[in-house]
Tab-separated table of C-alpha atoms in Angstrom:
chain	number	residue	atom	x	y	z
A	1	MET	CA	-6.847	-0.569	5.589
A	2	LYS	CA	-6.958	2.190	2.807
A	3	ALA	CA	-4.050	4.439	3.135
A	4	VAL	CA	-5.261	6.798	0.464
A	5	GLU	CA	-8.789	7.834	-0.935
A	6	ALA	CA	-9.776	10.632	-3.814
A	7	GLU	CA	-12.635	11.200	-4.826
A	8	ASN	CA	-13.359	13.127	-7.702
A	9	LEU	CA	-10.662	15.114	-7.537
A	10	ARG	CA	-10.367	18.831	-9.833
A	11	PHE	CA	-7.719	21.388	-9.778
A	12	SER	CA	-6.847	24.407	-12.228
A	13	TYR	CA	-3.763	26.665	-12.562
A	14	ASP	CA	-4.959	30.066	-13.932
A	15	GLU	CA	-8.459	28.645	-15.772
A	16	ARG	CA	-6.349	25.392	-17.194
A	17	GLU	CA	-8.178	22.362	-15.907
A	18	VAL	CA	-5.034	20.131	-15.229
A	19	LEU	CA	-7.175	17.264	-12.674
A	20	ARG	CA	-10.434	16.350	-14.402
A	21	GLY	CA	-12.641	14.416	-11.936
A	22	VAL	CA	-9.736	12.008	-10.827
A	23	SER	CA	-10.733	8.983	-8.082
A	24	LEU	CA	-8.605	6.444	-6.840
A	25	ARG	CA	-8.145	4.622	-3.677
A	26	ILE	CA	-4.929	3.189	-2.160
A	27	GLU	CA	-3.906	0.345	0.277
A	28	THR	CA	-1.460	0.348	2.725
A	29	GLY	CA	1.585	-1.370	2.053
A	30	GLU	CA	0.828	-0.649	-1.653
A	31	PHE	CA	3.823	0.371	-4.095
A	32	VAL	CA	2.224	2.297	-6.953
A	33	ALA	CA	3.987	4.104	-10.053
A	34	VAL	CA	2.185	7.127	-11.852
A	35	LEU	CA	2.803	7.519	-14.987
A	36	GLY	CA	2.203	9.061	-18.067
A	37	PRO	CA	3.176	12.343	-20.548
A	38	ASN	CA	4.299	15.447	-19.721
A	39	GLY	CA	1.196	17.654	-18.451
A	40	ALA	CA	-0.896	14.523	-18.000
A	41	GLY	CA	-1.100	15.677	-14.240
A	42	LYS	CA	0.863	13.139	-12.250
A	43	SER	CA	2.440	15.485	-10.308
A	44	THR	CA	-0.820	17.903	-9.477
A	45	LEU	CA	-2.256	14.178	-8.321
A	46	VAL	CA	0.637	13.679	-5.548
A	47	LYS	CA	0.430	17.372	-4.745
A	48	CYS	CA	-3.053	16.955	-4.350
A	49	ILE	CA	-2.613	13.987	-2.167
A	50	ALA	CA	-0.043	15.206	-0.141
A	51	GLY	CA	-2.215	18.092	1.382
A	52	ILE	CA	0.536	20.669	-0.830
A	53	LEU	CA	-2.088	21.881	-3.433
A	54	GLU	CA	-6.053	22.396	-1.949
A	55	CYS	CA	-7.952	20.060	-4.189
A	56	GLY	CA	-10.454	18.739	-1.527
A	57	GLY	CA	-12.039	14.833	-1.551
A	58	VAL	CA	-8.611	13.409	-0.230
A	59	GLU	CA	-8.617	11.173	3.021
A	60	VAL	CA	-5.873	10.040	4.668
A	61	PHE	CA	-6.039	6.575	6.819
A	62	GLY	CA	-9.813	7.289	6.726
A	63	LYS	CA	-9.300	11.476	7.618
A	64	PRO	CA	-9.978	14.293	5.461
A	65	ILE	CA	-6.487	15.697	5.084
A	66	GLY	CA	-7.571	19.099	6.056
A	67	GLU	CA	-8.180	17.849	9.594
A	68	TYR	CA	-5.065	17.174	10.031
A	69	SER	CA	-2.357	19.645	11.922
A	70	ARG	CA	0.461	20.685	9.707
A	71	ASN	CA	2.399	18.090	12.389
A	72	GLU	CA	0.073	15.452	12.450
A	73	LEU	CA	0.161	15.089	9.175
A	74	ALA	CA	3.440	15.350	8.481
A	75	ARG	CA	3.707	12.292	11.081
A	76	ILE	CA	2.229	10.150	8.473
A	77	LEU	CA	2.946	11.213	5.624
A	78	ALA	CA	6.284	12.715	3.845
A	79	TYR	CA	6.829	14.449	0.115
A	80	VAL	CA	9.239	14.336	-2.251
A	81	PRO	CA	9.739	16.797	-4.612
A	82	GLN	CA	11.295	16.747	-8.234
A	83	ARG	CA	13.553	19.063	-7.071
A	84	THR	CA	15.038	21.177	-4.306
A	85	GLU	CA	17.647	23.988	-4.538
A	86	PRO	CA	21.185	23.124	-2.416
A	87	GLY	CA	21.625	25.507	0.874
A	88	PHE	CA	24.147	26.318	2.609
A	89	MET	CA	23.357	23.909	5.853
A	90	THR	CA	25.426	19.999	6.217
A	91	VAL	CA	23.714	17.197	4.977
A	92	PHE	CA	23.526	16.082	8.075
A	93	ASP	CA	20.973	18.773	9.492
A	94	THR	CA	18.769	19.046	6.415
A	95	VAL	CA	17.964	15.622	6.640
A	96	LEU	CA	17.545	16.293	10.311
A	97	LEU	CA	14.760	18.927	9.260
A	98	GLY	CA	12.991	15.809	8.591
A	99	ARG	CA	11.946	15.353	12.279
A	100	ARG	CA	10.599	18.472	12.827
A	101	PRO	CA	7.052	17.379	13.556
A	102	TYR	CA	8.660	15.692	16.901
A	103	MET	CA	11.657	17.952	17.723
A	104	GLY	CA	11.560	20.111	20.739
A	105	LEU	CA	13.585	22.626	21.200
A	106	ARG	CA	16.641	20.083	20.831
A	107	PRO	CA	17.074	16.838	18.864
A	108	SER	CA	16.246	14.034	20.907
A	109	ARG	CA	18.500	10.585	20.681
A	110	ARG	CA	16.082	9.265	18.799
A	111	ASP	CA	15.594	12.205	16.100
A	112	ILE	CA	19.874	11.636	15.926
A	113	GLU	CA	19.530	8.262	15.368
A	114	ALA	CA	16.486	8.473	12.769
A	115	VAL	CA	18.840	10.389	10.726
A	116	GLU	CA	21.826	8.195	11.306
A	117	ARG	CA	19.242	5.214	10.086
A	118	ALA	CA	18.230	7.174	6.666
A	119	LEU	CA	21.658	8.170	5.941
A	120	LYS	CA	22.997	4.958	6.087
A	121	ARG	CA	19.897	3.412	4.139
A	122	LEU	CA	20.545	5.726	1.364
A	123	GLY	CA	24.474	4.823	1.276
A	124	ILE	CA	25.409	8.475	2.022
A	125	TRP	CA	26.783	8.246	5.823
A	126	ASP	CA	29.910	9.553	4.493
A	127	LEU	CA	28.049	13.031	3.153
A	128	ALA	CA	26.813	13.521	6.347
A	129	PRO	CA	29.554	16.680	7.317
A	130	ARG	CA	29.313	18.554	3.767
A	131	ARG	CA	27.230	21.200	2.437
A	132	THR	CA	24.503	20.586	0.500
A	133	ARG	CA	25.267	23.135	-1.873
A	134	GLY	CA	28.497	21.042	-3.171
A	135	LEU	CA	26.827	18.004	-4.187
A	136	SER	CA	25.695	16.529	-7.666
A	137	GLY	CA	22.369	16.365	-8.554
A	138	GLY	CA	22.011	12.912	-7.562
A	139	GLU	CA	23.711	13.281	-4.159
A	140	LEU	CA	21.133	16.006	-3.662
A	141	GLN	CA	18.380	13.753	-4.790
A	142	LYS	CA	19.600	11.196	-2.442
A	143	VAL	CA	19.308	13.641	0.728
A	144	ASN	CA	15.892	14.801	-0.160
A	145	ILE	CA	14.694	10.993	-0.060
A	146	ALA	CA	16.767	10.394	3.289
A	147	ARG	CA	14.703	13.544	5.026
A	148	ALA	CA	11.471	11.744	3.666
A	149	LEU	CA	12.512	8.670	5.564
A	150	ALA	CA	13.848	10.487	8.691
A	151	GLN	CA	10.138	11.290	9.115
A	152	GLU	CA	9.088	7.822	9.686
A	153	PRO	CA	6.222	7.976	7.253
A	154	ARG	CA	3.559	5.353	6.997
A	155	VAL	CA	2.875	6.840	3.434
A	156	LEU	CA	5.823	8.256	1.044
A	157	ILE	CA	5.309	10.242	-2.210
A	158	MET	CA	7.790	10.946	-4.613
A	159	ASP	CA	7.677	12.832	-7.538
A	160	GLU	CA	10.054	11.380	-10.140
A	161	PRO	CA	12.830	10.195	-7.416
A	162	THR	CA	15.344	9.098	-9.966
A	163	ASN	CA	15.700	12.219	-11.436
A	164	ASN	CA	19.598	13.018	-11.655
A	165	LEU	CA	20.571	9.455	-10.621
A	166	ASP	CA	22.523	7.044	-12.637
A	167	VAL	CA	21.653	3.613	-13.331
A	168	LYS	CA	22.751	2.095	-9.781
A	169	SER	CA	21.400	4.628	-7.965
A	170	GLN	CA	18.262	4.571	-9.556
A	171	LEU	CA	18.140	0.931	-9.171
A	172	GLU	CA	18.877	1.179	-5.101
A	173	VAL	CA	16.195	3.986	-4.933
A	174	MET	CA	13.605	2.393	-6.248
A	175	GLN	CA	14.730	-1.195	-4.532
A	176	LEU	CA	14.441	1.001	-1.422
A	177	ALA	CA	11.023	1.939	-2.318
A	178	LYS	CA	9.998	-2.127	-2.825
A	179	GLU	CA	11.625	-2.841	0.735
A	180	LEU	CA	9.432	-0.041	2.046
A	181	SER	CA	6.180	-1.129	0.569
A	182	ARG	CA	7.234	-4.851	1.832
A	183	GLU	CA	7.845	-3.172	5.464
A	184	GLY	CA	4.245	-1.927	5.185
A	185	LYS	CA	5.138	1.536	4.023
A	186	THR	CA	2.639	2.787	1.055
A	187	VAL	CA	4.658	4.224	-1.663
A	188	ILE	CA	3.958	6.885	-4.665
A	189	THR	CA	5.576	7.841	-7.256
A	190	VAL	CA	5.655	9.831	-10.153
A	191	MET	CA	7.745	8.019	-13.113
A	192	HIS	CA	8.635	9.017	-16.660
A	193	ASP	CA	10.819	5.688	-16.940
A	194	VAL	CA	8.346	3.167	-17.385
A	195	ASN	CA	10.549	-0.067	-17.934
A	196	LEU	CA	11.846	1.206	-14.480
A	197	ALA	CA	8.829	1.590	-12.808
A	198	LEU	CA	7.495	-2.151	-14.366
A	199	ARG	CA	10.625	-3.858	-12.988
A	200	PHE	CA	9.284	-2.696	-9.383
A	201	ALA	CA	6.504	-1.176	-8.705
A	202	ARG	CA	3.180	-3.613	-8.729
A	203	ARG	CA	0.222	-1.086	-9.420
A	204	PHE	CA	0.502	1.482	-12.210
A	205	ILE	CA	-1.829	4.128	-12.714
A	206	PHE	CA	-0.933	5.543	-16.289
A	207	MET	CA	-2.897	9.509	-16.746
A	208	LYS	CA	-3.725	11.679	-19.852
A	209	ASP	CA	-5.070	15.064	-19.621
A	210	GLY	CA	-5.731	15.252	-16.120
A	211	LYS	CA	-7.796	12.044	-16.353
A	212	ILE	CA	-6.750	8.100	-15.133
A	213	ILE	CA	-6.779	6.290	-18.277
A	214	ALA	CA	-5.492	2.624	-16.733
A	215	ASP	CA	-5.236	1.432	-13.373
A	216	GLY	CA	-4.023	-1.962	-12.073
A	217	GLY	CA	-1.241	-4.626	-12.329
A	218	PHE	CA	0.427	-6.016	-15.049
A	219	ASN	CA	-2.750	-7.328	-16.551
A	220	VAL	CA	-3.566	-3.630	-17.500
A	221	LEU	CA	-0.754	-3.287	-19.850
A	222	SER	CA	-1.033	-3.325	-23.483
A	223	GLU	CA	0.263	-2.103	-26.451
A	224	GLU	CA	-2.840	-0.456	-27.114
A	225	LEU	CA	-2.641	1.230	-23.952
A	226	PHE	CA	0.804	2.593	-24.521
A	227	ARG	CA	-0.236	3.908	-27.872
A	228	GLU	CA	-3.436	5.971	-26.302
A	229	VAL	CA	-1.341	7.321	-23.225
A	230	TYR	CA	1.872	8.163	-24.802
A	231	GLY	CA	0.496	8.319	-28.736
A	232	VAL	CA	3.615	6.042	-29.611
A	233	ASN	CA	3.615	2.248	-30.938
A	234	VAL	CA	5.396	0.230	-28.876
A	235	ALA	CA	6.887	-3.283	-28.527
A	236	MET	CA	6.253	-5.722	-25.443
A	237	GLY	CA	8.183	-8.322	-24.190
A	238	GLU	CA	9.951	-10.091	-21.227
A	239	VAL	CA	12.876	-9.868	-19.750
A	240	ARG	CA	13.467	-12.692	-16.865
A	241	GLY	CA	9.743	-12.368	-15.884
A	242	VAL	CA	9.337	-8.674	-15.705
A	243	PRO	CA	7.320	-6.599	-18.810
A	244	THR	CA	9.717	-4.475	-20.951
A	245	VAL	CA	8.052	-2.096	-23.418
A	246	VAL	CA	10.206	-0.786	-26.315
A	247	PRO	CA	8.941	2.203	-28.376
A	248	LEU	CA	8.958	1.966	-31.748
A	249	LEU	CA	10.138	5.798	-32.856
A	250	ASP	CA	9.680	5.411	-36.464
A	251	THR	CA	6.409	4.215	-36.315
A	252	GLN	CA	5.624	6.964	-34.273
A	253	ILE	CA	1.597	8.167	-34.440
Protein backbone atom coordinates (compact mmCIF):
# COMPACT_ATOMS: atom_id res chain seq x y z
CA MET A 1 0.00 0.00 0.00
CA LYS A 2 1.24 3.48 -0.81
CA ALA A 3 2.02 5.39 2.37
CA VAL A 4 2.75 8.72 0.69
CA GLU A 5 1.89 10.11 -2.72
CA ALA A 6 2.82 13.55 -3.96
CA GLU A 7 1.84 14.97 -7.31
CA ASN A 8 3.39 18.05 -8.92
CA LEU A 9 4.40 19.73 -5.65
CA ARG A 10 5.32 23.37 -5.96
CA PHE A 11 6.32 25.74 -3.20
CA SER A 12 7.88 29.19 -3.04
CA TYR A 13 9.45 31.36 -0.35
CA ASP A 14 9.11 35.09 -1.08
CA GLU A 15 8.53 34.40 -4.78
CA ARG A 16 11.58 32.11 -4.94
CA GLU A 17 10.42 28.73 -6.21
CA VAL A 18 11.88 25.97 -4.04
CA LEU A 19 9.92 22.97 -5.29
CA ARG A 20 9.29 22.73 -9.03
CA GLY A 21 6.75 20.06 -9.81
CA VAL A 22 7.95 17.22 -7.59
CA SER A 23 6.07 13.92 -7.80
CA LEU A 24 6.78 10.69 -5.91
CA ARG A 25 5.19 7.60 -4.43
CA ILE A 26 6.49 5.84 -1.34
CA GLU A 27 5.30 2.40 -0.32
CA THR A 28 4.56 1.22 3.21
CA GLY A 29 7.73 -0.03 4.91
CA GLU A 30 10.19 1.75 2.63
CA PHE A 31 13.28 3.45 4.08
CA VAL A 32 13.97 6.43 1.82
CA ALA A 33 16.90 8.85 2.02
CA VAL A 34 16.45 12.27 0.41
CA LEU A 35 19.83 13.57 -0.74
CA GLY A 36 21.22 16.64 -2.46
CA PRO A 37 23.15 19.87 -1.91
CA ASN A 38 22.08 22.78 0.27
CA GLY A 39 19.11 24.61 -1.19
CA ALA A 40 17.95 21.64 -3.26
CA GLY A 41 14.49 21.65 -1.64
CA LYS A 42 14.91 18.55 0.53
CA SER A 43 13.62 20.03 3.80
CA THR A 44 10.79 21.82 2.01
CA LEU A 45 9.74 18.54 0.40
CA VAL A 46 9.48 16.63 3.67
CA LYS A 47 7.69 19.55 5.36
CA CYS A 48 5.10 19.41 2.59
CA ILE A 49 4.73 15.66 3.04
CA ALA A 50 4.36 16.15 6.82
CA GLY A 51 1.69 18.82 6.38
CA ILE A 52 3.81 21.53 7.98
CA LEU A 53 3.78 23.50 4.73
CA GLU A 54 0.66 23.67 2.58
CA CYS A 55 1.71 22.50 -0.85
CA GLY A 56 -1.38 20.64 -2.02
CA GLY A 57 -1.17 17.37 -3.91
CA VAL A 58 -0.07 15.20 -0.95
CA GLU A 59 -1.90 12.03 0.07
CA VAL A 60 -1.11 9.86 3.09
CA PHE A 61 -2.50 6.32 2.90
CA GLY A 62 -4.77 7.33 0.05
CA LYS A 63 -6.32 10.36 1.75
CA PRO A 64 -5.49 14.02 0.98
CA ILE A 65 -3.44 15.33 3.85
CA GLY A 66 -5.73 18.34 4.26
CA GLU A 67 -8.66 16.05 5.08
CA TYR A 68 -7.00 14.78 8.25
CA SER A 69 -7.60 16.57 11.52
CA ARG A 70 -4.45 17.60 13.36
CA ASN A 71 -4.82 14.74 15.84
CA GLU A 72 -5.62 12.19 13.14
CA LEU A 73 -2.50 13.10 11.20
CA ALA A 74 -0.33 13.06 14.34
CA ARG A 75 -1.44 9.50 15.04
CA ILE A 76 -0.11 8.24 11.73
CA LEU A 77 2.75 10.60 10.90
CA ALA A 78 5.58 12.03 13.03
CA TYR A 79 8.14 14.64 12.01
CA VAL A 80 11.56 15.28 13.56
CA PRO A 81 12.95 18.71 12.60
CA GLN A 82 16.59 19.55 12.03
CA ARG A 83 16.82 21.28 15.38
CA THR A 84 14.73 22.33 18.36
CA GLU A 85 15.43 24.65 21.24
CA PRO A 86 15.91 23.08 24.69
CA GLY A 87 13.52 24.12 27.43
CA PHE A 88 12.76 23.71 31.11
CA MET A 89 10.82 20.45 30.83
CA THR A 90 12.32 17.12 31.77
CA VAL A 91 13.27 14.65 29.07
CA PHE A 92 10.42 12.35 30.14
CA ASP A 93 7.81 15.11 29.89
CA THR A 94 9.23 16.28 26.56
CA VAL A 95 8.85 12.79 25.08
CA LEU A 96 5.41 12.56 26.65
CA LEU A 97 4.37 15.46 24.38
CA GLY A 98 4.41 12.89 21.61
CA ARG A 99 1.38 11.29 23.23
CA ARG A 100 -0.83 14.38 22.98
CA PRO A 101 -2.87 12.98 20.07
CA TYR A 102 -3.96 10.13 22.36
CA MET A 103 -4.10 11.70 25.82
CA GLY A 104 -7.02 12.93 27.85
CA LEU A 105 -6.55 15.16 30.86
CA ARG A 106 -4.00 12.76 32.29
CA PRO A 107 -1.58 10.33 30.66
CA SER A 108 -2.76 6.74 30.70
CA ARG A 109 -0.67 3.67 31.47
CA ARG A 110 -0.31 3.14 27.74
CA ASP A 111 1.05 6.69 27.34
CA ILE A 112 3.62 6.16 30.09
CA GLU A 113 4.68 2.80 28.64
CA ALA A 114 5.05 4.32 25.15
CA VAL A 115 7.39 6.98 26.54
CA GLU A 116 9.43 4.39 28.43
CA ARG A 117 9.78 2.23 25.31
CA ALA A 118 10.88 5.18 23.19
CA LEU A 119 13.49 6.34 25.72
CA LYS A 120 14.89 2.85 26.13
CA ARG A 121 14.97 2.22 22.39
CA LEU A 122 17.06 5.37 21.92
CA GLY A 123 19.28 4.38 24.84
CA ILE A 124 18.48 7.51 26.84
CA TRP A 125 16.34 6.13 29.67
CA ASP A 126 18.91 7.48 32.14
CA LEU A 127 18.23 11.01 30.88
CA ALA A 128 14.51 10.85 31.72
CA PRO A 129 14.62 13.10 34.87
CA ARG A 130 17.00 15.69 33.41
CA ARG A 131 15.98 19.07 32.00
CA THR A 132 16.44 19.38 28.26
CA ARG A 133 18.26 22.70 28.66
CA GLY A 134 21.17 20.79 30.23
CA LEU A 135 21.58 18.31 27.38
CA SER A 136 24.19 18.22 24.66
CA GLY A 137 23.08 18.74 21.06
CA GLY A 138 23.32 15.02 20.38
CA GLU A 139 21.32 14.09 23.47
CA LEU A 140 18.63 16.59 22.55
CA GLN A 141 18.42 15.15 19.05
CA LYS A 142 17.81 11.68 20.49
CA VAL A 143 15.08 13.13 22.72
CA ASN A 144 13.38 14.59 19.64
CA ILE A 145 13.48 11.22 17.90
CA ALA A 146 12.14 9.50 21.03
CA ARG A 147 9.23 11.95 21.13
CA ALA A 148 8.38 11.03 17.53
CA LEU A 149 8.56 7.31 18.35
CA ALA A 150 6.23 7.84 21.30
CA GLN A 151 3.59 8.97 18.79
CA GLU A 152 3.62 5.41 17.42
CA PRO A 153 3.39 6.70 13.84
CA ARG A 154 3.05 4.66 10.68
CA VAL A 155 5.19 7.22 8.82
CA LEU A 156 8.32 8.70 10.41
CA ILE A 157 9.92 11.71 8.72
CA MET A 158 13.30 12.94 9.98
CA ASP A 159 15.14 15.99 8.70
CA GLU A 160 18.87 15.37 9.14
CA PRO A 161 18.42 13.02 12.14
CA THR A 162 22.15 12.50 12.65
CA ASN A 163 22.85 16.19 13.29
CA ASN A 164 25.08 16.71 16.33
CA LEU A 165 25.54 12.97 16.86
CA ASP A 166 28.87 11.22 17.26
CA VAL A 167 29.73 8.34 14.95
CA LYS A 168 28.39 5.63 17.25
CA SER A 169 25.11 7.48 17.81
CA GLN A 170 24.75 8.11 14.08
CA LEU A 171 24.98 4.39 13.44
CA GLU A 172 22.52 3.63 16.25
CA VAL A 173 19.93 6.08 14.94
CA MET A 174 20.24 4.87 11.36
CA GLN A 175 20.07 1.24 12.48
CA LEU A 176 16.90 2.10 14.41
CA ALA A 177 15.41 3.69 11.29
CA LYS A 178 16.23 0.53 9.33
CA GLU A 179 14.62 -1.66 12.01
CA LEU A 180 11.49 0.50 12.01
CA SER A 181 11.12 0.05 8.25
CA ARG A 182 11.49 -3.71 8.68
CA GLU A 183 8.69 -3.53 11.25
CA GLY A 184 6.44 -2.01 8.58
CA LYS A 185 6.85 1.70 9.27
CA THR A 186 7.64 4.05 6.42
CA VAL A 187 10.79 6.06 7.12
CA ILE A 188 11.83 9.16 5.17
CA THR A 189 15.07 10.91 6.11
CA VAL A 190 16.80 13.98 4.74
CA MET A 191 20.54 13.29 4.74
CA HIS A 192 23.77 15.13 3.97
CA ASP A 193 26.06 12.19 4.72
CA VAL A 194 25.80 10.22 1.51
CA ASN A 195 27.80 7.22 2.72
CA LEU A 196 25.71 6.92 5.88
CA ALA A 197 22.56 6.96 3.75
CA LEU A 198 23.98 4.29 1.42
CA ARG A 199 24.86 2.12 4.42
CA PHE A 200 21.29 1.91 5.72
CA ALA A 201 18.60 3.11 3.29
CA ARG A 202 17.56 1.19 0.20
CA ARG A 203 15.90 3.93 -1.83
CA PHE A 204 17.51 7.25 -2.66
CA ILE A 205 15.90 10.42 -3.95
CA PHE A 206 18.49 12.88 -5.27
CA MET A 207 17.34 16.49 -5.56
CA LYS A 208 18.79 19.62 -7.10
CA ASP A 209 17.23 23.04 -7.75
CA GLY A 210 13.83 21.94 -6.50
CA LYS A 211 13.57 18.89 -8.75
CA ILE A 212 14.14 15.16 -8.42
CA ILE A 213 17.18 14.21 -10.49
CA ALA A 214 17.21 10.48 -9.68
CA ASP A 215 15.02 8.14 -7.65
CA GLY A 216 15.73 4.47 -7.01
CA GLY A 217 18.01 1.93 -5.36
CA PHE A 218 21.71 1.28 -5.81
CA ASN A 219 21.06 1.01 -9.55
CA VAL A 220 20.71 4.80 -9.91
CA LEU A 221 24.16 5.51 -8.42
CA SER A 222 26.91 6.63 -10.75
CA GLU A 223 29.83 8.99 -10.80
CA GLU A 224 27.94 11.05 -13.37
CA LEU A 225 24.97 11.41 -10.99
CA PHE A 226 27.14 12.80 -8.20
CA ARG A 227 28.82 15.16 -10.64
CA GLU A 228 25.41 16.43 -11.81
CA VAL A 229 23.85 16.76 -8.35
CA TYR A 230 26.78 17.93 -6.22
CA GLY A 231 29.13 19.43 -8.78
CA VAL A 232 32.10 17.30 -7.75
CA ASN A 233 33.89 14.33 -9.23
CA VAL A 234 33.81 11.19 -7.11
CA ALA A 235 35.31 7.75 -7.02
CA MET A 236 32.86 4.96 -6.32
CA GLY A 237 33.73 1.68 -4.69
CA GLU A 238 32.33 -0.93 -2.35
CA VAL A 239 33.08 -1.81 1.26
CA ARG A 240 31.63 -5.08 2.57
CA GLY A 241 28.95 -5.02 -0.09
CA VAL A 242 27.91 -1.40 0.51
CA PRO A 243 28.51 1.26 -2.18
CA THR A 244 30.92 3.95 -1.02
CA VAL A 245 31.52 7.41 -2.48
CA VAL A 246 34.78 9.34 -2.15
CA PRO A 247 34.68 13.01 -3.29
CA LEU A 248 37.70 14.07 -5.30
CA LEU A 249 38.01 17.66 -4.16
CA ASP A 250 41.14 18.29 -6.20
CA THR A 251 39.05 17.86 -9.36
CA GLN A 252 36.05 19.93 -8.32
CA ILE A 253 34.13 21.19 -11.32
